[in-house]
mmCIF file of C-alpha atoms in Angstrom:
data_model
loop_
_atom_site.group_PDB
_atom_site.id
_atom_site.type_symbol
_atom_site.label_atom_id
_atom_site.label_comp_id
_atom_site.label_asym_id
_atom_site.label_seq_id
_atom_site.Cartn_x
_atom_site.Cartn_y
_atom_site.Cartn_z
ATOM 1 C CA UNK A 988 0.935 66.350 11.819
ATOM 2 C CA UNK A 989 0.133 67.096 15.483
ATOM 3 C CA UNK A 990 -0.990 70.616 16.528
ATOM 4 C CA UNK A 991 -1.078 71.585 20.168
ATOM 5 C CA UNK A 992 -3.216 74.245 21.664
ATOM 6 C CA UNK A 993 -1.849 76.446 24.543
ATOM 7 C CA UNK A 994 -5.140 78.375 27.035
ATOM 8 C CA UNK A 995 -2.852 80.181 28.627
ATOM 9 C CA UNK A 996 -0.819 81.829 25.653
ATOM 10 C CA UNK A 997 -3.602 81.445 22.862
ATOM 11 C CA UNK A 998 -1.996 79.730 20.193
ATOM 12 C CA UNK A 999 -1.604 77.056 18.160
ATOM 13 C CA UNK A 1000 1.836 75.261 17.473
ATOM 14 C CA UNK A 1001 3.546 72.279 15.527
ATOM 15 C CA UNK A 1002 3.692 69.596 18.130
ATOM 16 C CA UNK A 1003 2.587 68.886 21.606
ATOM 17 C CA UNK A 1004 4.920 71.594 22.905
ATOM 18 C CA UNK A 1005 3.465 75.547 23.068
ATOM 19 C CA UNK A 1006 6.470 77.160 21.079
ATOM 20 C CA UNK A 1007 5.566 80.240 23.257
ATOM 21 C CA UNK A 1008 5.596 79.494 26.709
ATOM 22 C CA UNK A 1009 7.332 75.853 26.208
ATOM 23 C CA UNK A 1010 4.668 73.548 28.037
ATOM 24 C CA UNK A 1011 3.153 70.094 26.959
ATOM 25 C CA UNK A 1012 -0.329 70.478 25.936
ATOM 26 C CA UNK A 1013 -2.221 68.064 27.276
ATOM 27 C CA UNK A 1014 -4.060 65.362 25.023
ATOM 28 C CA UNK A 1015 -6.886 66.736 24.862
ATOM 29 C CA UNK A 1016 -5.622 70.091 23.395
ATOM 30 C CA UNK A 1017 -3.666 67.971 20.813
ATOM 31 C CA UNK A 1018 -5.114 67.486 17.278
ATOM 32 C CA UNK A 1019 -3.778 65.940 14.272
ATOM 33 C CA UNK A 1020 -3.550 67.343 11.002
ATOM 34 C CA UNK A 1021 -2.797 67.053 7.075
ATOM 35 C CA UNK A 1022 -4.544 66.529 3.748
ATOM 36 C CA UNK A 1023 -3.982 64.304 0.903
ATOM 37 C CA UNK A 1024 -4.703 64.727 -3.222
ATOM 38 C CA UNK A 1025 -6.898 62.186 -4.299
ATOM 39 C CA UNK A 1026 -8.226 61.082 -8.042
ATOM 40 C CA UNK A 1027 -12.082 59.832 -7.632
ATOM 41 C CA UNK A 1028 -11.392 57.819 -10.880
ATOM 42 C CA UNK A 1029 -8.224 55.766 -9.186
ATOM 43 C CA UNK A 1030 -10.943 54.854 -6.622
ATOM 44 C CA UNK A 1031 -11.183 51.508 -6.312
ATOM 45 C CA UNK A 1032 -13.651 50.886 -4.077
ATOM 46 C CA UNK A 1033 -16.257 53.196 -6.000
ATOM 47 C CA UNK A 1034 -15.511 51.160 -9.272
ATOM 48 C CA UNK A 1035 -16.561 47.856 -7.187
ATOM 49 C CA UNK A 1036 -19.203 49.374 -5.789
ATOM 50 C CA UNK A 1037 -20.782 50.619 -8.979
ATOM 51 C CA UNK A 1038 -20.002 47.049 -10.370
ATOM 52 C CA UNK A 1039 -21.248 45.069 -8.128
ATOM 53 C CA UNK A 1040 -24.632 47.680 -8.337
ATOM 54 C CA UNK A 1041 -24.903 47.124 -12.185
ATOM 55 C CA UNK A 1042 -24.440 43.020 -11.843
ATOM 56 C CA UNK A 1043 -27.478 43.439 -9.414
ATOM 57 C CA UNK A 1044 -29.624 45.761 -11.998
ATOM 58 C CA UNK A 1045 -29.221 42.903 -14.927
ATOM 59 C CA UNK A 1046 -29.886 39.851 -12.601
ATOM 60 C CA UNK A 1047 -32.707 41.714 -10.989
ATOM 61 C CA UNK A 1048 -34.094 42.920 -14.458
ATOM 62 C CA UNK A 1049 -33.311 39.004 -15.573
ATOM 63 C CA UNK A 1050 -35.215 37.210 -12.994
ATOM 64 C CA UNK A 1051 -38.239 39.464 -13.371
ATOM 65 C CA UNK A 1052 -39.012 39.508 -16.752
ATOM 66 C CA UNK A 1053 -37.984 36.210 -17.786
ATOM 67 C CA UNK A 1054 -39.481 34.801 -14.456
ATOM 68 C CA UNK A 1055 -42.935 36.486 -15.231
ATOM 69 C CA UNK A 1056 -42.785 35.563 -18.394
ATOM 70 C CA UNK A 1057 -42.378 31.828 -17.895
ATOM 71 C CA UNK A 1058 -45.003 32.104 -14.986
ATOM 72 C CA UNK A 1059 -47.603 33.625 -17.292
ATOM 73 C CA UNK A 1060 -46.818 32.074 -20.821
ATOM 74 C CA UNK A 1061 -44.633 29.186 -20.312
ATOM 75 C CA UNK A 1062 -40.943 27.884 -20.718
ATOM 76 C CA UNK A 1063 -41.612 28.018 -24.676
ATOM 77 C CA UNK A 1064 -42.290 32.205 -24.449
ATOM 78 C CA UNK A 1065 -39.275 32.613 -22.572
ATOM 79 C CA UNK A 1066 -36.997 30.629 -25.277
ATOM 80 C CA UNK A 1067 -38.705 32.770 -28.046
ATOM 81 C CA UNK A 1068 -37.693 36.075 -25.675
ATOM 82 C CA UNK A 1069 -34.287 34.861 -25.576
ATOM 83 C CA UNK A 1070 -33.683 34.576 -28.830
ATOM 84 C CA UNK A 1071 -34.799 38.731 -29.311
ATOM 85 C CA UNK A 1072 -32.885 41.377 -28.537
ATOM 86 C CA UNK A 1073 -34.096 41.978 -24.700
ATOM 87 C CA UNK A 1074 -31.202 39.724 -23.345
ATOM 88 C CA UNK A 1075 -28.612 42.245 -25.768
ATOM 89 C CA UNK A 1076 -30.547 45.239 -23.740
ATOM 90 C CA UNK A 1077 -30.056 43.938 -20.276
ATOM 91 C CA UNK A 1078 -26.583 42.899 -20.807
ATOM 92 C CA UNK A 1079 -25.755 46.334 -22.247
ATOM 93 C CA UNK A 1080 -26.645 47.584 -18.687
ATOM 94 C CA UNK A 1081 -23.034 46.795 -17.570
ATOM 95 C CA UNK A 1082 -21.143 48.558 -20.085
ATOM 96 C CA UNK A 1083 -23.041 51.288 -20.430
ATOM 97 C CA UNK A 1084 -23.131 51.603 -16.684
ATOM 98 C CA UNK A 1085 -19.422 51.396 -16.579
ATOM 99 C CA UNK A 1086 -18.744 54.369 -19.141
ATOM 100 C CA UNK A 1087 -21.242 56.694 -17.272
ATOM 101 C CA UNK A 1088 -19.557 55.949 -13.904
ATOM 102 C CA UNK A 1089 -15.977 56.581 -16.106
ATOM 103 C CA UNK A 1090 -17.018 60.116 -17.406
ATOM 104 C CA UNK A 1091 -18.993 61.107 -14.164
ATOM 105 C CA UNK A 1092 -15.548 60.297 -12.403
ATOM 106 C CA UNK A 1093 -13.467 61.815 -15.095
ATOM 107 C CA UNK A 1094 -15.129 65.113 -14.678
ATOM 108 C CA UNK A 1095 -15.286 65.456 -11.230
ATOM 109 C CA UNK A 1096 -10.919 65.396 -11.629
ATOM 110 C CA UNK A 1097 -8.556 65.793 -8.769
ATOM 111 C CA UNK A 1098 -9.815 66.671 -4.874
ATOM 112 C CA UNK A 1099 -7.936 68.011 -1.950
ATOM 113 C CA UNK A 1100 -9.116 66.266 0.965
ATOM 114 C CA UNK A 1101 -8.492 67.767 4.654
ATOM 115 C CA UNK A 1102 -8.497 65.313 7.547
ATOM 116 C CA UNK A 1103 -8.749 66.526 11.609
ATOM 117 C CA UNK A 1104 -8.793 64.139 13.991
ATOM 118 C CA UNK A 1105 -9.466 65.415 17.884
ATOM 119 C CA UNK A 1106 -10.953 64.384 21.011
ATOM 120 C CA UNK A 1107 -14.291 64.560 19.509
ATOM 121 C CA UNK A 1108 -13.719 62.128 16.271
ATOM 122 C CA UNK A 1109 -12.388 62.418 12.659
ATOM 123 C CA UNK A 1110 -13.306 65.087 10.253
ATOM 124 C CA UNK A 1111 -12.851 65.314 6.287
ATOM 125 C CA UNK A 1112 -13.009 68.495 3.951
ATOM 126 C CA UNK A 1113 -13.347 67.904 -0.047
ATOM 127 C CA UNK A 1114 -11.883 70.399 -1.939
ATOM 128 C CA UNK A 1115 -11.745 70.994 -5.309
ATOM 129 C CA UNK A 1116 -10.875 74.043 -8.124
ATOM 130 C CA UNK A 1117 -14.342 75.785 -8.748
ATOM 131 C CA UNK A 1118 -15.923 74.658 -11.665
ATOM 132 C CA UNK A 1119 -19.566 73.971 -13.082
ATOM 133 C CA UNK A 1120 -18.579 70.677 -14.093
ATOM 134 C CA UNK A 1121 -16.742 69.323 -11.589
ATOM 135 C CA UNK A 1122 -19.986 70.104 -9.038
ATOM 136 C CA UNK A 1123 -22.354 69.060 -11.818
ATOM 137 C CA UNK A 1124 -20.405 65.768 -11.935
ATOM 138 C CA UNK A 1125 -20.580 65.775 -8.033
ATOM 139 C CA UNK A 1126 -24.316 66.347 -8.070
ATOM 140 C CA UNK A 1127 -24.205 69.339 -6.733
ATOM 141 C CA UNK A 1128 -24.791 72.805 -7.173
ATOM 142 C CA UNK A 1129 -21.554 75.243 -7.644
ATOM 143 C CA UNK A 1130 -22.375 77.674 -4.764
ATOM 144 C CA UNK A 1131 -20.065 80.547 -5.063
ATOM 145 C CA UNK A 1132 -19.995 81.297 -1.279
ATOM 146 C CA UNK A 1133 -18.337 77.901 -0.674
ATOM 147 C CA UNK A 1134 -15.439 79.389 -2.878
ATOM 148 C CA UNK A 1135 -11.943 79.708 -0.383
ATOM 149 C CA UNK A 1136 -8.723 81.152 -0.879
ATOM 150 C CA UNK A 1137 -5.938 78.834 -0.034
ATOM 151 C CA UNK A 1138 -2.891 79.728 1.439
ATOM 152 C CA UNK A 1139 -1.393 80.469 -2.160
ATOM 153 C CA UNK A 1140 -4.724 82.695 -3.164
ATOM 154 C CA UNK A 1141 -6.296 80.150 -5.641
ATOM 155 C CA UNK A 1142 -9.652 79.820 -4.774
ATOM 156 C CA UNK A 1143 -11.316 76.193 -3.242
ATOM 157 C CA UNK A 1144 -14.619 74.553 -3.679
ATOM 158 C CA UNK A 1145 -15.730 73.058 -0.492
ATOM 159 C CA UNK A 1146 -17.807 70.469 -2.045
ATOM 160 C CA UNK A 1147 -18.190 68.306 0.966
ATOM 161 C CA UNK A 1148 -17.722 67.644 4.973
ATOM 162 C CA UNK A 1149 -18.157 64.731 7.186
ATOM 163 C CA UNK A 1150 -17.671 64.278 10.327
ATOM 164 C CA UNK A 1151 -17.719 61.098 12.408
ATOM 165 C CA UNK A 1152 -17.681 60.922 16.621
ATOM 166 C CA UNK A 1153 -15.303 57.951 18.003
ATOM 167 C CA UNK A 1154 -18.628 57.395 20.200
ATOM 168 C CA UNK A 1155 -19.842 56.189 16.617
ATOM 169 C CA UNK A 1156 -17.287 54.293 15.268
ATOM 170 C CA UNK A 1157 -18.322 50.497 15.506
ATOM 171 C CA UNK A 1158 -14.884 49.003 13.707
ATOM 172 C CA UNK A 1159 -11.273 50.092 12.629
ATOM 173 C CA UNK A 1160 -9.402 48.241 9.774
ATOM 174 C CA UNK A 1161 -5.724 49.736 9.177
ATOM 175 C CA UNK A 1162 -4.054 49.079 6.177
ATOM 176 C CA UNK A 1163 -0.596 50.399 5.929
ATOM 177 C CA UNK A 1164 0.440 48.859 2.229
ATOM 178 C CA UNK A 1165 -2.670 51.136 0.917
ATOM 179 C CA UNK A 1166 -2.096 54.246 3.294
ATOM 180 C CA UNK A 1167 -5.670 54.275 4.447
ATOM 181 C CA UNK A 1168 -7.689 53.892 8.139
ATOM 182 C CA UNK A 1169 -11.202 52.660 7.854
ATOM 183 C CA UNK A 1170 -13.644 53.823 9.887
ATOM 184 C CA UNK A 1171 -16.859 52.119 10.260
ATOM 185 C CA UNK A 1172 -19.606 53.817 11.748
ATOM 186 C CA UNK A 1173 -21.886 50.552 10.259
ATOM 187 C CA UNK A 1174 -19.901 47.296 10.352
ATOM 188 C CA UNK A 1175 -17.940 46.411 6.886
ATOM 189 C CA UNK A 1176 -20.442 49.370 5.150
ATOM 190 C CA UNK A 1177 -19.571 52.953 4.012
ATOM 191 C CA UNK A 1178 -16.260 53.395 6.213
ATOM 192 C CA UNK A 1179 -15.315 56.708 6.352
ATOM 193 C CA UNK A 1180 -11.773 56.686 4.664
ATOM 194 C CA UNK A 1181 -8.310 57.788 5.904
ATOM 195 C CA UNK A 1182 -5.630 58.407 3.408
ATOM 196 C CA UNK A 1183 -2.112 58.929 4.181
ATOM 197 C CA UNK A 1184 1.187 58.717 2.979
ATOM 198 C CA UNK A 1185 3.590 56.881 4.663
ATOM 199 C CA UNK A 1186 4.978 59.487 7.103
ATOM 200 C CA UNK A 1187 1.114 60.217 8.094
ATOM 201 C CA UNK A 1188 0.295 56.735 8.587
ATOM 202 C CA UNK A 1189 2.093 56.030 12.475
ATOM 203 C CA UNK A 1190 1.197 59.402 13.780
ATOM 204 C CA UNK A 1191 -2.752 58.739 12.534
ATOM 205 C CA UNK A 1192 -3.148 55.292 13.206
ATOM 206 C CA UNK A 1193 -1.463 56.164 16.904
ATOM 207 C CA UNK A 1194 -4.177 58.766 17.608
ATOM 208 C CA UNK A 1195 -7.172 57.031 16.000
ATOM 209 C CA UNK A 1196 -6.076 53.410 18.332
ATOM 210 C CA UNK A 1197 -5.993 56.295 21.388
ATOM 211 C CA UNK A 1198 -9.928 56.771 21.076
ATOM 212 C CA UNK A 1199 -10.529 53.110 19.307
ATOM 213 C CA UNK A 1200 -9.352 50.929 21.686
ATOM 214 C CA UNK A 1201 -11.198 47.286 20.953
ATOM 215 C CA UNK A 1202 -12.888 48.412 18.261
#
């Protein structure tokens, strides 16, 4: 949602209009607001990520140790290493893998995010219920001064912020059937990711082609 800041009377307001003195902020005054509940293990990008990590770890581990081994002993070395239980090991790496990354992201349960976009660029704040746990399962410490009331008096975890100037943004990708904006500080690596729902999306995608024009 769009928020408006008036100089002369002080205040914020819904809209570009100051409900105060009734004039049109100007753009740069305007920001745009709202935040979005998100489930880390519904991710799908982190689950191909992490897959596409482990299928690296066993082909890496694969080439090395067979390929040394049929470098240094011959092709009849590497059938009798086969045949053991190393090959069982490395290809245990993928499930294994998979489970960790499903209890790490089971853990860390629901987040709050809250996304600001202004003049300046797009902003994110994670949120999440204080909890040892949950940080633990972020990798992070469960700092007590990053607790927060919310607007209902249950305290917030700020576990994270990022920030990212339009200056910086090399790419956009929009994709309205998914409710997300992808912002790409390095070309098609870690965007920084928009979520919406559907009566966030025109209002967001409006503001972010404002200060992303050709990109």
């Amino acid at each position: 949602m769009i928020y408006s800041y008036c100089k002369h009377c002080k205040a914020e307001s819904p809209g570009d209009m100051c409900q105060t003195c009734g004039k049109k902020a100007t753009a740069a005054a305007q920001r745009d607001v709202w935040s979005a509940a998100f489930l880390p293990l519904s991710d799908g990008r982190t689950w191909k990520s992490v897959l596409m990590a482990l299928l690296a770890v066993m082909a890496l581990c694969l080439i090395i140790l067979f390929g040394l081994e049929a470098l240094m002993s011959g092709n009849n070395s590497v059938a009798k290493m086969w045949q053991g239980n190393l090959p069982a090991l490395i290809f245990s790496i993928l499930p294994v893998g998979l489970l960790a990354t499903f209890l790490v992201l089971f853990l860390q349960g629901k987040e709050i995010l809250v996304y600001v976009l202004d003049p300046k660029g797009a902003h994110l704040q994670t949120w999440h219920e204080p909890s040892l746990k949950k940080s633990w399962a972020r990798f992070q410490t469960a700092d007590e001064s990053l607790n927060v009331p919310n607007q209902s008096g249950q305290a917030m975890h700020l576990s994270q912020e990022r920030h990212m100037l339009w200056a910086d943004v090399q790419s956009v990708r929009y994709k309205p059937g998914s409710g997300q904006i992808l912002l790409y500080h390095t070309p098609h690596c870690a965007p920084m990711v928009l979520r919406l729902t559907k009566q966030e999306y025109e209002t967001a995608a409006a503001y972010v082609g404002k200060y992303c024009k050709g990109k």
